[in-house]
Coordinates of C-alpha atoms and ligand atoms in Angstrom, one line a residue:
M1 CA -22.3 2.4 9.5
K2 CA -20.0 -1.0 9.0
I3 CA -18.2 -2.1 12.0
L4 CA -16.2 -5.3 13.0
E5 CA -16.7 -7.3 16.2
I6 CA -14.0 -9.6 17.4
E7 CA -14.1 -11.8 20.3
G8 CA -10.3 -12.5 21.0
G9 CA -8.1 -14.5 23.1
K10 CA -8.2 -17.4 20.6
T11 CA -5.5 -19.3 19.3
L12 CA -5.3 -19.0 15.5
S13 CA -4.3 -21.9 13.2
G14 CA -4.3 -22.8 9.3
T15 CA -3.6 -21.3 6.1
V16 CA -4.0 -17.8 4.9
R17 CA -3.8 -17.1 1.1
I18 CA -2.1 -13.8 0.5
S19 CA -3.8 -11.9 -2.0
G20 CA -2.1 -9.4 -5.0
A21 CA -0.4 -6.4 -3.6
K22 CA -2.8 -3.3 -3.5
N23 CA 0.0 -0.8 -4.1
S24 CA 1.1 -2.6 -7.0
A25 CA -2.5 -3.2 -8.8
V26 CA -3.3 0.7 -8.0
A27 CA -0.3 1.6 -10.3
L28 CA -1.1 -1.3 -12.7
I29 CA -4.2 -0.4 -13.6
P30 CA -3.6 3.3 -14.6
A31 CA -0.4 1.9 -16.6
A32 CA -2.7 0.0 -18.6
I33 CA -4.4 2.7 -20.2
L34 CA -0.8 3.7 -21.9
S35 CA -1.4 0.7 -24.6
D36 CA -3.4 0.8 -27.7
E37 CA -4.2 -2.9 -27.4
K38 CA -5.7 -4.9 -24.7
V39 CA -3.8 -5.5 -21.2
T40 CA -5.1 -8.3 -19.0
I41 CA -3.9 -8.2 -15.4
C42 CA -4.6 -11.0 -13.2
N43 CA -4.2 -11.5 -9.2
V44 CA -5.8 -8.2 -8.8
P45 CA -7.1 -8.2 -5.2
E46 CA -10.7 -7.7 -4.5
I47 CA -10.8 -4.4 -2.6
T48 CA -12.4 -1.1 -2.6
D49 CA -9.5 1.0 -3.9
I50 CA -9.6 -1.4 -7.0
D51 CA -13.3 -0.8 -7.5
A52 CA -12.5 3.2 -7.2
L53 CA -10.0 2.9 -10.0
C54 CA -12.3 1.2 -12.3
E55 CA -14.9 3.8 -11.7
I56 CA -12.5 6.5 -13.1
L57 CA -11.4 4.1 -16.3
N58 CA -15.6 3.7 -16.9
H59 CA -15.7 7.4 -16.5
L60 CA -12.8 7.9 -19.2
G61 CA -14.5 5.6 -21.4
A62 CA -12.1 2.7 -21.5
Q63 CA -13.4 -0.6 -21.7
V64 CA -12.9 -2.8 -18.2
K65 CA -13.9 -6.5 -17.7
R66 CA -13.6 -7.8 -14.1
A67 CA -14.0 -11.5 -13.6
S68 CA -12.9 -12.7 -9.8
E69 CA -9.0 -11.7 -9.5
S70 CA -8.3 -10.7 -13.1
I71 CA -9.2 -7.0 -15.1
V72 CA -9.0 -7.0 -18.8
I73 CA -8.6 -2.9 -19.7
E74 CA -8.8 -1.9 -23.4
A75 CA -8.0 2.0 -23.7
N76 CA -8.1 2.7 -27.0
G77 CA -11.8 4.0 -27.1
M78 CA -11.1 6.1 -24.2
K79 CA -11.6 9.8 -24.0
N80 CA -9.3 12.2 -21.8
K81 CA -11.8 13.6 -19.5
A82 CA -11.0 15.7 -16.3
I83 CA -11.5 13.4 -13.4
P84 CA -13.6 14.8 -10.7
A85 CA -12.8 15.1 -7.3
S86 CA -15.6 12.8 -6.1
M87 CA -13.7 10.1 -7.7
S88 CA -10.0 11.2 -7.3
K89 CA -10.6 11.7 -3.8
K90 CA -11.3 8.2 -2.9
L91 CA -7.9 7.1 -3.1
R92 CA -4.2 8.4 -2.9
A93 CA -3.4 6.2 -5.7
S94 CA -5.9 8.0 -8.2
Y95 CA -2.8 10.3 -8.7
Y96 CA -1.0 7.8 -11.1
F97 CA -3.8 8.8 -13.9
M98 CA -1.6 12.2 -14.0
G99 CA 1.6 10.5 -15.1
A100 CA -0.7 7.7 -17.2
L101 CA -2.9 10.5 -18.9
L102 CA 0.0 12.8 -19.6
G103 CA 2.2 10.2 -21.1
K104 CA -0.9 8.9 -23.3
Y105 CA -2.3 12.4 -24.2
G106 CA 0.3 15.3 -23.4
K107 CA -2.4 16.8 -20.9
V108 CA -4.3 15.8 -17.8
K109 CA -6.7 17.6 -15.5
M110 CA -7.9 16.2 -11.9
R111 CA -8.3 17.3 -8.4
F112 CA -5.5 16.4 -5.4
P113 CA -6.2 12.9 -4.6
G114 CA -7.2 11.5 -1.3
G115 CA -6.0 8.6 0.7
C116 CA -5.1 7.8 4.4
S117 CA -4.6 11.0 6.6
I118 CA -1.0 9.7 7.6
G119 CA 0.9 13.0 6.8
T120 CA 0.8 15.9 4.5
R121 CA 1.5 13.8 1.7
P122 CA 2.9 16.4 -0.9
I123 CA 3.2 15.6 -4.7
N124 CA 6.1 18.2 -5.6
L125 CA 8.6 15.6 -6.7
H126 CA 5.6 14.1 -9.2
L127 CA 5.4 17.6 -10.3
K128 CA 8.8 18.5 -10.6
G129 CA 9.3 15.2 -12.7
F130 CA 6.5 16.1 -15.0
E131 CA 7.8 19.5 -15.3
A132 CA 11.5 18.2 -16.4
L133 CA 9.7 16.1 -18.9
G134 CA 8.4 19.2 -20.5
A135 CA 4.9 19.6 -19.1
K136 CA 3.5 23.1 -17.6
I137 CA 1.5 22.9 -14.6
L138 CA -1.3 25.1 -13.6
E139 CA -2.7 24.7 -10.3
E140 CA -6.0 26.5 -9.0
D141 CA -8.1 25.3 -5.9
N142 CA -6.4 22.2 -5.4
C143 CA -7.4 21.2 -9.3
Y144 CA -4.2 20.8 -11.6
L145 CA -4.0 21.1 -15.3
I146 CA -0.7 19.5 -16.5
E147 CA 0.1 20.1 -20.2
A148 CA 2.9 19.4 -22.5
E149 CA 3.4 20.4 -26.1
K150 CA 5.7 17.2 -26.3
L151 CA 7.2 15.2 -23.5
H152 CA 10.8 14.6 -23.7
G153 CA 13.3 12.5 -21.8
A154 CA 15.1 14.2 -19.1
N155 CA 17.7 13.2 -15.9
I156 CA 15.6 13.8 -13.0
Y157 CA 16.6 13.5 -9.2
L158 CA 14.3 12.7 -6.6
D159 CA 15.2 14.8 -3.1
T160 CA 13.2 12.0 -1.5
A161 CA 13.0 8.2 -3.0
S162 CA 9.1 8.5 -3.4
V163 CA 7.4 5.6 -4.4
G164 CA 4.5 7.5 -6.2
A165 CA 6.8 10.1 -7.5
T166 CA 9.1 7.2 -9.1
I167 CA 6.1 5.2 -10.8
N168 CA 4.1 8.4 -11.7
I169 CA 7.6 9.8 -13.6
M170 CA 8.2 6.4 -15.3
L171 CA 4.4 6.4 -16.6
A172 CA 4.9 9.8 -18.0
A173 CA 8.5 9.2 -19.4
V174 CA 7.7 5.8 -21.4
K175 CA 6.4 7.3 -24.7
A176 CA 8.4 10.8 -24.3
K177 CA 11.2 11.1 -26.7
G178 CA 14.5 10.3 -25.9
K179 CA 15.9 9.0 -22.6
T180 CA 15.1 9.6 -19.1
V181 CA 17.1 9.0 -16.1
I182 CA 15.4 8.7 -12.4
D183 CA 18.1 8.9 -9.7
N184 CA 17.5 8.2 -6.1
A185 CA 14.5 6.4 -7.3
A186 CA 12.8 4.4 -4.9
K187 CA 13.4 0.6 -5.1
E188 CA 10.2 -1.0 -3.6
P189 CA 9.0 -4.3 -5.5
E190 CA 5.9 -2.8 -6.6
I191 CA 8.1 -0.5 -8.7
V192 CA 9.6 -3.6 -10.3
N193 CA 6.2 -4.9 -10.9
V194 CA 4.9 -1.9 -12.7
A195 CA 8.5 -1.8 -14.7
T196 CA 7.6 -5.5 -15.7
L197 CA 3.8 -4.5 -16.9
L198 CA 5.2 -1.7 -18.9
N199 CA 8.3 -3.6 -20.7
N200 CA 5.8 -6.7 -21.3
M201 CA 3.6 -3.8 -23.3
G202 CA 7.1 -2.9 -25.4
A203 CA 8.4 -0.1 -23.2
K204 CA 12.4 0.0 -22.5
I205 CA 13.0 0.4 -19.0
T206 CA 16.0 -0.9 -17.1
G207 CA 17.2 -0.7 -13.6
A208 CA 13.7 -0.7 -11.8
G209 CA 14.6 -2.1 -8.3
T210 CA 17.6 -0.2 -7.9
S211 CA 18.3 3.9 -7.3
T212 CA 18.8 4.8 -10.9
I213 CA 15.9 3.7 -13.7
K214 CA 16.7 4.4 -17.2
I215 CA 13.8 4.8 -19.7
Q216 CA 14.3 4.9 -23.5
G217 CA 11.0 6.5 -24.9
V218 CA 9.1 4.4 -27.4
S219 CA 6.5 5.5 -29.8
S220 CA 3.6 3.2 -29.0
L221 CA 3.0 0.5 -26.5
G222 CA 1.0 -3.1 -27.0
G223 CA -0.9 -5.4 -25.1
C224 CA 0.0 -8.0 -22.7
F225 CA -0.8 -10.7 -19.9
H226 CA 0.5 -9.6 -16.5
E227 CA 0.3 -10.9 -12.8
V228 CA 0.3 -8.6 -9.5
I229 CA 3.0 -9.6 -7.3
P230 CA 1.7 -11.0 -3.7
D231 CA 1.0 -8.3 -1.2
R232 CA 4.0 -8.0 1.1
I233 CA 2.0 -5.6 3.6
E234 CA -1.0 -8.0 3.7
A235 CA 1.4 -11.1 4.2
G236 CA 3.4 -9.2 7.0
T237 CA 0.1 -8.2 8.8
Y238 CA -0.9 -11.7 9.0
L239 CA 2.7 -12.7 9.9
I240 CA 2.4 -10.2 12.7
L241 CA -0.9 -11.9 13.9
G242 CA 0.5 -15.1 13.8
A243 CA 3.3 -14.1 16.0
C244 CA 0.7 -12.5 18.3
C245 CA -2.1 -15.5 18.6
G246 CA -0.8 -18.2 16.3
N247 CA -0.1 -21.8 16.6
H248 CA 1.4 -22.8 13.1
V249 CA -0.2 -20.1 11.1
K250 CA 1.0 -20.6 7.5
I251 CA 1.4 -17.5 5.4
D252 CA 0.9 -18.7 1.9
N253 CA 1.3 -17.5 -1.7
I254 CA 4.1 -14.8 -0.9
I255 CA 7.5 -13.9 -1.9
P256 CA 9.5 -14.2 1.8
G257 CA 12.3 -12.0 0.2
H258 CA 9.9 -9.2 0.4
L259 CA 9.4 -9.5 4.0
E260 CA 13.2 -10.0 5.2
A261 CA 13.2 -6.6 7.6
L262 CA 10.2 -7.7 9.1
T263 CA 11.3 -11.5 9.5
S264 CA 14.6 -10.3 11.0
K265 CA 12.9 -8.3 13.5
L266 CA 10.7 -10.7 14.5
E267 CA 13.3 -13.1 14.7
E268 CA 15.4 -10.7 16.8
A269 CA 12.2 -10.4 19.4
G270 CA 12.4 -14.4 19.6
V271 CA 9.8 -15.5 17.1
E272 CA 10.4 -18.9 15.4
M273 CA 9.5 -19.1 11.9
E274 CA 9.9 -21.7 9.1
I275 CA 10.5 -20.0 5.9
G276 CA 9.7 -21.9 2.8
A277 CA 10.1 -20.8 -0.9
D278 CA 6.7 -19.2 -1.0
F279 CA 5.4 -19.5 2.6
I280 CA 6.0 -18.6 6.1
I281 CA 4.8 -20.7 9.2
V282 CA 4.8 -18.8 12.4
S283 CA 3.4 -19.3 16.3
K284 CA 3.5 -17.2 19.2
P285 CA 6.7 -17.4 21.3
E286 CA 6.7 -18.0 24.9
H287 CA 8.5 -14.6 25.9
P288 CA 9.2 -12.7 23.3
K289 CA 11.5 -9.8 23.9
A290 CA 11.4 -5.8 23.2
I291 CA 13.1 -4.6 20.1
Q292 CA 13.7 -1.3 18.6
V293 CA 12.5 -0.6 15.0
R294 CA 13.1 2.3 12.4
T295 CA 10.8 2.8 9.3
Q296 CA 12.9 3.4 6.0
P297 CA 12.2 3.1 2.4
Y298 CA 12.7 -0.6 0.9
P299 CA 14.6 -2.6 1.6
G300 CA 14.1 -1.2 5.3
F301 CA 11.5 -1.7 7.6
A302 CA 8.1 -0.7 6.1
T303 CA 6.1 1.9 7.8
D304 CA 3.0 0.2 6.3
L305 CA 3.8 -2.5 8.7
Q306 CA 4.8 -0.3 11.8
Q307 CA 1.2 0.0 13.1
P308 CA 0.3 -3.8 12.8
L309 CA 3.8 -4.3 14.7
T310 CA 3.3 -2.0 17.4
A311 CA 0.1 -4.7 18.4
F312 CA 3.0 -7.3 18.4
L313 CA 5.4 -5.2 20.6
T314 CA 2.6 -4.9 23.4
L315 CA 3.3 -8.6 24.2
C316 CA 7.3 -8.2 24.5
D317 CA 9.3 -8.0 27.8
G318 CA 10.7 -4.5 28.2
K319 CA 10.7 -1.3 26.1
S320 CA 10.3 -1.5 22.4
K321 CA 10.8 2.0 20.5
I322 CA 9.4 2.8 17.1
D323 CA 10.9 5.9 15.2
E324 CA 8.4 6.5 12.2
T325 CA 10.7 8.3 9.6
I326 CA 8.1 8.3 6.6
W327 CA 5.0 9.8 7.7
E328 CA 4.5 12.5 10.7
N329 CA 1.0 11.5 11.5
R330 CA 1.4 7.8 11.6
F331 CA 0.5 6.9 15.2
M332 CA -3.1 7.5 15.2
H333 CA -3.6 4.0 16.2
V334 CA -1.8 4.3 19.3
P335 CA -4.6 6.0 21.6
Y336 CA -7.1 3.1 21.0
L337 CA -4.1 0.5 21.6
N338 CA -3.7 2.4 25.0
Q339 CA -7.7 2.3 25.5
L340 CA -7.3 -1.4 24.6
G341 CA -4.7 -1.6 27.9
A342 CA -1.3 -1.1 25.9
D343 CA 1.2 1.4 27.7
I344 CA 2.5 3.5 24.6
R345 CA 3.9 7.0 24.8
I346 CA 4.6 8.9 21.9
K347 CA 7.4 11.5 21.7
N348 CA 8.2 13.6 18.6
Q349 CA 8.3 10.5 15.9
T350 CA 8.9 7.9 18.2
A351 CA 6.6 5.7 20.2
T352 CA 8.0 3.7 23.2
I353 CA 6.0 0.5 24.0
K354 CA 6.4 -1.0 27.6
G355 CA 5.3 -4.6 27.8
P356 CA 4.2 -7.2 28.2
T357 CA 0.8 -5.7 28.8
E358 CA -2.6 -7.6 28.9
L359 CA -5.5 -6.3 26.3
V360 CA -9.0 -6.0 26.9
G361 CA -12.0 -5.6 24.2
T362 CA -13.6 -2.3 23.8
T363 CA -14.9 0.5 21.0
V364 CA -11.9 1.6 19.1
V365 CA -11.7 3.6 15.5
A366 CA -10.0 2.7 12.8
T367 CA -8.5 6.1 11.4
D368 CA -6.5 4.5 8.5
L369 CA -6.0 1.3 6.7
R370 CA -2.9 0.2 8.7
A371 CA -4.3 1.6 12.0
G372 CA -7.3 -0.4 11.2
A373 CA -5.0 -3.5 10.5
S374 CA -3.3 -2.8 13.9
L375 CA -6.5 -2.8 15.9
V376 CA -8.0 -6.0 14.4
I377 CA -4.5 -7.8 15.6
A378 CA -4.9 -6.0 19.0
G379 CA -8.7 -7.1 19.1
L380 CA -8.0 -10.7 18.2
M381 CA -5.4 -10.7 21.2
A382 CA -7.8 -9.0 23.6
E383 CA -9.9 -10.7 26.1
G384 CA -13.4 -9.9 25.3
I385 CA -15.2 -8.3 22.7
T386 CA -13.6 -5.4 20.8
K387 CA -15.4 -3.5 18.5
I388 CA -14.2 -1.6 15.5
T389 CA -15.6 1.4 13.9
N390 CA -14.6 3.2 10.3
V391 CA -14.2 0.0 8.8
E392 CA -14.2 1.1 5.4
H393 CA -10.7 2.0 5.7
I394 CA -9.7 -1.7 6.4
L395 CA -11.8 -3.0 3.5
R396 CA -9.5 -0.5 1.1
G397 CA -6.4 -2.7 1.5
Y398 CA -7.4 -6.1 2.9
E399 CA -9.4 -8.6 0.5
Q400 CA -11.6 -10.6 2.6
I401 CA -10.3 -9.9 5.9
V402 CA -13.3 -11.7 7.7
E403 CA -13.4 -14.9 5.9
K404 CA -9.3 -15.1 5.9
L405 CA -9.5 -14.9 9.6
T406 CA -12.6 -17.0 10.3
N407 CA -10.8 -19.4 8.5
I408 CA -7.8 -19.8 10.9
G409 CA -10.2 -19.7 13.9
A410 CA -10.7 -16.3 14.7
N411 CA -14.4 -15.0 15.9
I412 CA -14.8 -12.1 13.7
K413 CA -18.0 -10.4 12.2
E414 CA -18.5 -7.4 9.7
R415 CA -22.2 -5.9 11.2
E416 CA -24.2 -3.1 10.1
I417 CA -25.2 -0.9 13.0
Ligands
EPZ501 C1 3.5 4.7 -0.9 O1 2.8 6.0 -0.9 C2 2.1 3.7 -0.5 N1 0.9 4.0 -1.1 C3 2.1 4.0 1.0 O2 1.3 2.8 1.5 C4 3.6 3.7 1.7 O3 3.2 4.0 3.1 C5 4.8 4.6 1.0 O4 4.5 4.6 -0.4 C6 5.9 4.5 1.8 O5 6.1 3.3 1.8 C7 0.9 3.4 -2.5 O6 1.8 2.7 -2.9 C8 -0.3 3.8 -3.1 P1 6.1 8.1 -1.1 P2 3.5 7.4 -1.7 O7 5.7 9.0 -2.3 O8 3.7 7.0 -2.9 C9 7.6 12.4 0.8 C10 -0.6 2.0 2.7 O9 -0.7 1.8 3.9 N2 7.1 13.0 -0.6 O10 7.1 6.9 -1.1 O11 2.6 8.3 -1.4 C11 6.4 11.9 1.7 O12 5.8 12.8 2.3 C12 0.0 3.0 2.1 O13 -0.7 1.1 1.8 C13 7.6 14.2 -0.8 O14 8.1 14.8 0.1 O15 4.8 7.5 -0.7 C14 7.0 10.8 2.5 O16 7.9 11.3 3.8 C15 -0.1 4.3 2.7 N3 6.8 14.5 -2.0 C16 8.1 10.1 1.5 O17 8.5 11.1 0.8 C17 6.6 13.8 -2.9 O18 6.0 14.4 -4.4 C18 7.6 8.6 1.1 O19 6.3 8.9 0.2 C19 6.2 12.6 -2.6 C20 6.8 12.1 -1.4

C-alpha cells in the first residue's frame, strides 16, 4: 500500500506549474474516437485516470500513442466491444464512452462507471438525453445496452445543469441527423474545451459555456490538434495551499478567470494575491477571517474546491460555514481534519468550522480525491508527521504532486508500506 508521509509546519515558496485539466482530458479522450482521422491532444496530465482511459481505448482496438504530455489517437481500426466492469469502474468519466460510442456506432454496452463515492451520482439525465436522441436503453445488473437505429436531433432540457450529461449528450448528438438543443446545460470551462475539440474535428456546436448549446449534426468528423485547458481545480488546490503556508507561492500556467469564485472568497478572508494574465502569487495572511461558502455549478464556487478550502478555514478567526449543494456525501475529510486538531461540526449539508485551531500530525485516510487534497494541505500545515493512506485516490487527479510540493520546499514522501 502507498502512503504519503508529510512533515508539516514549513513555509513554502516558489513556483508550481499547473497541468492540463483532468476533467477536460477525461472527456476529450473519449470524444476523439468520434473522428475518422488522427487526433492529437496535448497538455494531457499524467495521472492514473488517463491511464485507465487509455486501457479502454486499447481494449477497443484504437491506436494510442502517448509521449509525455500528448496523446495521439487513431480510431478508424476500432471495434465496438462491450467495456468490462473491471475497466469502467476505475473512473467516473468512463461514462463518456457511452456518448462517444453511441455517437460513432449507434450502439454501446458498458457497466455503470466508478469514481469517487461522494454521493449517489445518478446518470438519469445522460440516459434521458440519449433517449431523446432516439436511443433505446436496456439495463440489467448495472449493465447498460444503449442502441439507436438512427440518432436524430432533439430539444433536451436538463433538470439539473449536469457537467457529465451535457458533455455526453454533445458526444452522442454531434453526428445525429438534424439539430439538437440542450437547455439548462452546464457552463463549466471543461465543456467549452470539449466543444472546441469537436468543432476542430468538424462539428457544428455553438453556445458552449452558456446554458443553451446548439448542435447541428454532421456526417463525419476529421482529425485535429487540440490543447487541454489548465486544471482550475489543481490550480485552486495549490492556491489554497499557498494561503495556508506560503510565502510568495506562484501558481503558474493558469486561467485566473476560471478561479474567480475562489479568489474572491480568499480575498474576503483577507488573503492578498497578485493576479497576472496566467498566474497568481499568494502568501499566507496574518489574521484570516471566517467566511461563508456555498458550492454551486460554474461560475459559482466549485464543489471540488470545497474540501481543500476546509483546511484553510481552520486557520480563520471565527465561525466559517460551507454549504455543500452538489454532492450529498462530500464531507468525508472532516473527521480526519478533526483528528488533526480542527473543530468542525456537520449538520445536514453544512459544515461549521471554528477557528483558528492548531493542527498536529497523525495518520489519516484519503477517502476520495479532493478529501485527499484537503488532508495533504492540512498535513503541510500541521506540526509533526502526518501519514495519509489510500493515496491512489490522490494520484488519480494530481500530476506529480510529490515533486511539485517538494519543489516549493515541502517535506513530503511517497512510501510503500
Ligand atoms: C463532474 O462530475 C466532475 N467530474 C466532478 O469532479 C464535479 O464534482 C462535478 O462535475 C460538479 O462540478 C468530472 O468532470 C469527471 P454532474 P459529474 O453531473 O459530471 C446531479 C472531481 O473531484 N445529477 O455535474 O458526475 C448529481 O447528482 C470530480 O474531480 C443528476 O441528478 O457531475 C449532482 O448533484 C468529483 N442526474 C449534480 O447533478 C444525472 O444524470 C451535478 O453532477 C447527473 C447528475
